[in-house]
Short mmCIF file of C-alpha atoms in Angstrom, two decimals:
data_model
loop_
_atom_site.label_atom_id
_atom_site.label_comp_id
_atom_site.label_asym_id
_atom_site.label_seq_id
_atom_site.Cartn_x
_atom_site.Cartn_y
_atom_site.Cartn_z
CA MET A 24 -35.04 105.51 -37.62
CA SER A 25 -37.53 105.51 -34.74
CA PHE A 26 -37.94 108.38 -32.16
CA GLY A 27 -36.49 106.37 -29.43
CA LYS A 28 -33.17 105.35 -31.58
CA MET A 29 -32.84 109.27 -32.58
CA TYR A 30 -33.46 110.38 -28.94
CA GLN A 31 -30.53 107.79 -28.13
CA ARG A 32 -27.96 108.87 -31.16
CA LEU A 33 -28.29 113.20 -29.57
CA LEU A 34 -27.73 112.24 -26.58
CA GLN A 35 -24.75 110.63 -27.52
CA ASN A 36 -23.65 113.68 -29.36
CA HIS A 37 -25.17 116.22 -27.45
CA PHE A 38 -26.18 114.87 -24.18
CA TYR A 39 -25.75 118.56 -22.68
CA LEU A 40 -27.78 120.20 -24.90
CA VAL A 41 -29.99 117.76 -25.73
CA GLN A 42 -30.64 117.64 -21.45
CA CYS A 43 -30.96 121.59 -21.80
CA ILE A 44 -34.16 121.42 -24.58
CA GLN A 45 -36.08 118.71 -22.93
CA THR A 46 -35.13 120.36 -19.36
CA ALA A 47 -36.59 124.19 -20.64
CA SER A 48 -39.31 122.37 -22.26
CA LEU A 49 -40.37 120.49 -18.98
CA MET A 50 -40.38 123.63 -16.63
CA THR A 51 -42.38 125.19 -19.35
CA THR A 52 -45.19 122.72 -19.22
CA GLY A 53 -44.71 123.05 -14.98
CA ASP A 54 -45.44 126.84 -15.64
CA CYS A 55 -48.34 126.64 -17.29
CA LEU A 56 -49.70 124.10 -15.30
CA ALA A 57 -49.40 126.44 -12.13
CA GLN A 58 -51.04 129.03 -14.30
CA LEU A 59 -53.86 127.23 -15.94
CA ALA A 60 -55.30 124.48 -13.34
CA ILE A 61 -53.72 125.90 -9.96
CA GLU A 62 -53.92 129.55 -10.43
CA LYS A 63 -57.01 129.50 -12.86
CA ARG A 64 -55.69 132.10 -15.02
CA THR A 65 -57.67 132.65 -18.35
CA PHE A 66 -55.89 133.44 -21.54
CA LYS A 67 -55.81 137.07 -20.88
CA GLN A 68 -54.51 136.71 -17.45
CA TYR A 69 -51.74 134.33 -18.84
CA ASP A 70 -47.92 135.54 -18.05
CA PHE A 71 -45.84 134.68 -20.88
CA ARG A 72 -43.10 136.10 -19.81
CA ARG A 73 -43.55 134.39 -16.45
CA THR A 74 -42.83 130.53 -19.01
CA ALA A 75 -40.42 132.55 -21.31
CA GLU A 76 -37.98 132.87 -17.64
CA PHE A 77 -39.25 129.42 -16.39
CA ALA A 78 -37.68 128.02 -19.74
CA PHE A 79 -34.49 130.15 -20.22
CA LEU A 80 -34.05 129.28 -16.40
CA GLY A 81 -34.37 125.74 -17.34
CA GLY A 82 -32.16 125.98 -21.04
CA VAL A 83 -28.84 128.09 -18.98
CA LEU A 84 -29.23 126.34 -15.42
CA VAL A 85 -31.18 123.88 -14.52
CA GLY A 86 -30.67 121.34 -17.28
CA PRO A 87 -26.77 122.25 -17.29
CA ALA A 88 -26.48 122.13 -13.69
CA VAL A 89 -28.71 118.82 -13.00
CA SER A 90 -26.65 117.10 -15.92
CA ALA A 91 -22.98 117.77 -14.63
CA TRP A 92 -23.94 117.27 -11.35
CA TYR A 93 -25.74 113.32 -12.25
CA ILE A 94 -22.08 112.68 -13.76
CA LEU A 95 -20.59 114.41 -10.72
CA LEU A 96 -22.34 111.70 -8.54
CA GLN A 97 -21.69 108.77 -11.25
CA ARG A 98 -17.85 109.97 -11.23
CA GLN A 99 -17.25 109.58 -7.14
CA PHE A 100 -19.38 106.64 -6.32
CA GLY A 101 -19.05 104.94 -9.67
CA HIS A 102 -21.94 102.79 -11.64
CA GLU A 103 -23.11 100.36 -9.38
CA ARG A 104 -26.41 99.92 -8.81
CA ASN A 105 -26.93 98.84 -4.70
CA LEU A 106 -28.40 99.97 -1.74
CA ARG A 107 -24.97 101.55 -0.54
CA THR A 108 -24.69 104.02 -3.55
CA THR A 109 -27.82 105.21 -4.78
CA LEU A 110 -28.45 105.77 -0.83
CA CYS A 111 -24.51 107.98 -0.57
CA LYS A 112 -25.93 109.75 -3.97
CA MET A 113 -29.39 110.66 -2.79
CA CYS A 114 -28.05 111.98 0.55
CA CYS A 115 -25.44 113.81 -1.02
CA ASP A 116 -28.37 115.29 -3.88
CA GLN A 117 -30.62 116.39 -0.35
CA LEU A 118 -28.33 117.08 1.84
CA LEU A 119 -25.77 118.98 -0.29
CA PHE A 120 -27.27 119.50 -3.87
CA ALA A 121 -30.88 120.87 -3.03
CA PRO A 122 -30.40 123.42 -0.60
CA MET A 123 -27.80 124.96 -2.59
CA PHE A 124 -29.31 124.48 -5.81
CA LEU A 125 -32.70 126.78 -4.32
CA VAL A 126 -30.28 129.26 -3.20
CA VAL A 127 -29.26 129.69 -6.77
CA PHE A 128 -32.65 129.36 -8.62
CA ILE A 129 -34.41 131.63 -5.89
CA THR A 130 -31.72 134.18 -6.72
CA SER A 131 -31.39 133.62 -10.51
CA LEU A 132 -35.45 133.98 -10.78
CA GLU A 133 -35.09 137.39 -8.65
CA LEU A 134 -32.29 138.38 -10.43
CA ILE A 135 -34.38 138.05 -14.08
CA HIS A 136 -37.10 140.66 -12.10
CA ASP A 137 -34.71 143.11 -12.28
CA SER A 138 -35.32 142.30 -7.59
CA LYS A 139 -32.96 144.80 -5.54
CA PRO A 140 -31.27 143.09 -2.56
CA GLY A 141 -34.00 143.34 0.14
CA HIS A 142 -36.55 142.38 -2.32
CA ILE A 143 -34.46 138.63 -2.96
CA LYS A 144 -33.65 138.42 0.56
CA GLN A 145 -37.51 139.12 1.61
CA ALA A 146 -37.83 136.63 -1.02
CA PHE A 147 -35.61 134.10 0.78
CA LYS A 148 -37.60 135.13 3.85
CA ASN A 149 -41.20 134.01 2.81
CA THR A 150 -40.46 130.83 0.49
CA TYR A 151 -37.14 128.56 0.70
CA MET A 152 -37.33 127.03 3.85
CA ASP A 153 -41.25 125.92 2.54
CA ILE A 154 -39.85 124.65 -0.68
CA LEU A 155 -36.45 122.74 0.40
CA LEU A 156 -38.83 120.52 2.86
CA THR A 157 -41.66 119.95 0.43
CA ASN A 158 -38.69 118.94 -1.45
CA TRP A 159 -37.48 117.02 1.29
CA LYS A 160 -41.12 115.26 1.11
CA VAL A 161 -40.98 114.14 -2.53
CA TRP A 162 -37.35 114.07 -3.58
CA PRO A 163 -35.62 111.88 -1.87
CA ALA A 164 -37.92 108.76 -2.60
CA VAL A 165 -37.52 109.91 -6.47
CA GLN A 166 -33.47 110.15 -6.64
CA MET A 167 -33.47 106.71 -5.07
CA VAL A 168 -35.72 105.66 -7.55
CA ASN A 169 -33.35 107.15 -10.46
CA PHE A 170 -29.91 106.40 -9.02
CA TYR A 171 -30.78 102.76 -8.65
CA VAL A 172 -33.26 101.87 -11.92
CA ILE A 173 -32.44 104.77 -14.32
CA PRO A 174 -29.45 104.22 -16.91
CA LEU A 175 -27.24 108.02 -16.52
CA GLN A 176 -28.38 108.96 -19.56
CA TYR A 177 -31.96 109.25 -18.56
CA GLN A 178 -31.54 109.97 -15.44
CA VAL A 179 -32.31 114.11 -16.45
CA LEU A 180 -35.46 112.95 -18.30
CA PHE A 181 -36.24 110.99 -15.66
CA VAL A 182 -36.27 113.94 -12.53
CA GLN A 183 -37.40 116.23 -15.32
CA ALA A 184 -40.37 114.64 -16.24
CA VAL A 185 -41.52 114.06 -12.16
CA ALA A 186 -40.82 117.52 -11.57
CA VAL A 187 -42.96 118.88 -14.45
CA PHE A 188 -45.46 118.71 -10.86
CA TRP A 189 -42.41 119.87 -9.01
CA ASN A 190 -41.95 122.76 -11.61
CA THR A 191 -45.42 123.72 -11.37
CA TYR A 192 -45.16 123.97 -7.28
CA LEU A 193 -42.01 126.46 -7.65
CA SER A 194 -43.50 128.24 -10.14
CA TRP A 195 -46.76 128.90 -7.69
CA LYS A 196 -44.45 129.77 -5.02
CA THR A 197 -42.01 131.36 -6.08
CA GLN A 198 -44.66 133.51 -7.99
CA ASN A 199 -46.87 134.35 -5.12
#
């Protein structure tokens, strides 16, 4: 059996589990790139806990949330691949989901670090608007392609493949 057929079978039988594992893997990759390529850390300086935190959030938060969100968008706006449906999905994604999900993501990351409420508030003040504005520079175009071209079962994979670079940015931005 080819890898593609095996992947499709796994998606059919274990949709959320596959999304969680692939998202955790790709978020791990993003954090590794942030630490090694952007921050220029050596192996001795490498923060393995930070990578584990990104993997954990990818597997238990990002993967399930994004998967459920795309299913909800599909139910709400249908399966049609036309400009109107694609624009509706993208606008909902970027004006509703993205701003709220960034709040959840930043809060979750701070809670993993056992941050106090004042520190969480400061983290929002320091990072939220920059991340949200950068999000709006990157993701509307990606989501237009995603919702117009990519079948539902591959949308999380497509987004997470693009998100390797986004996760690199998020890791760097939230950790520095």
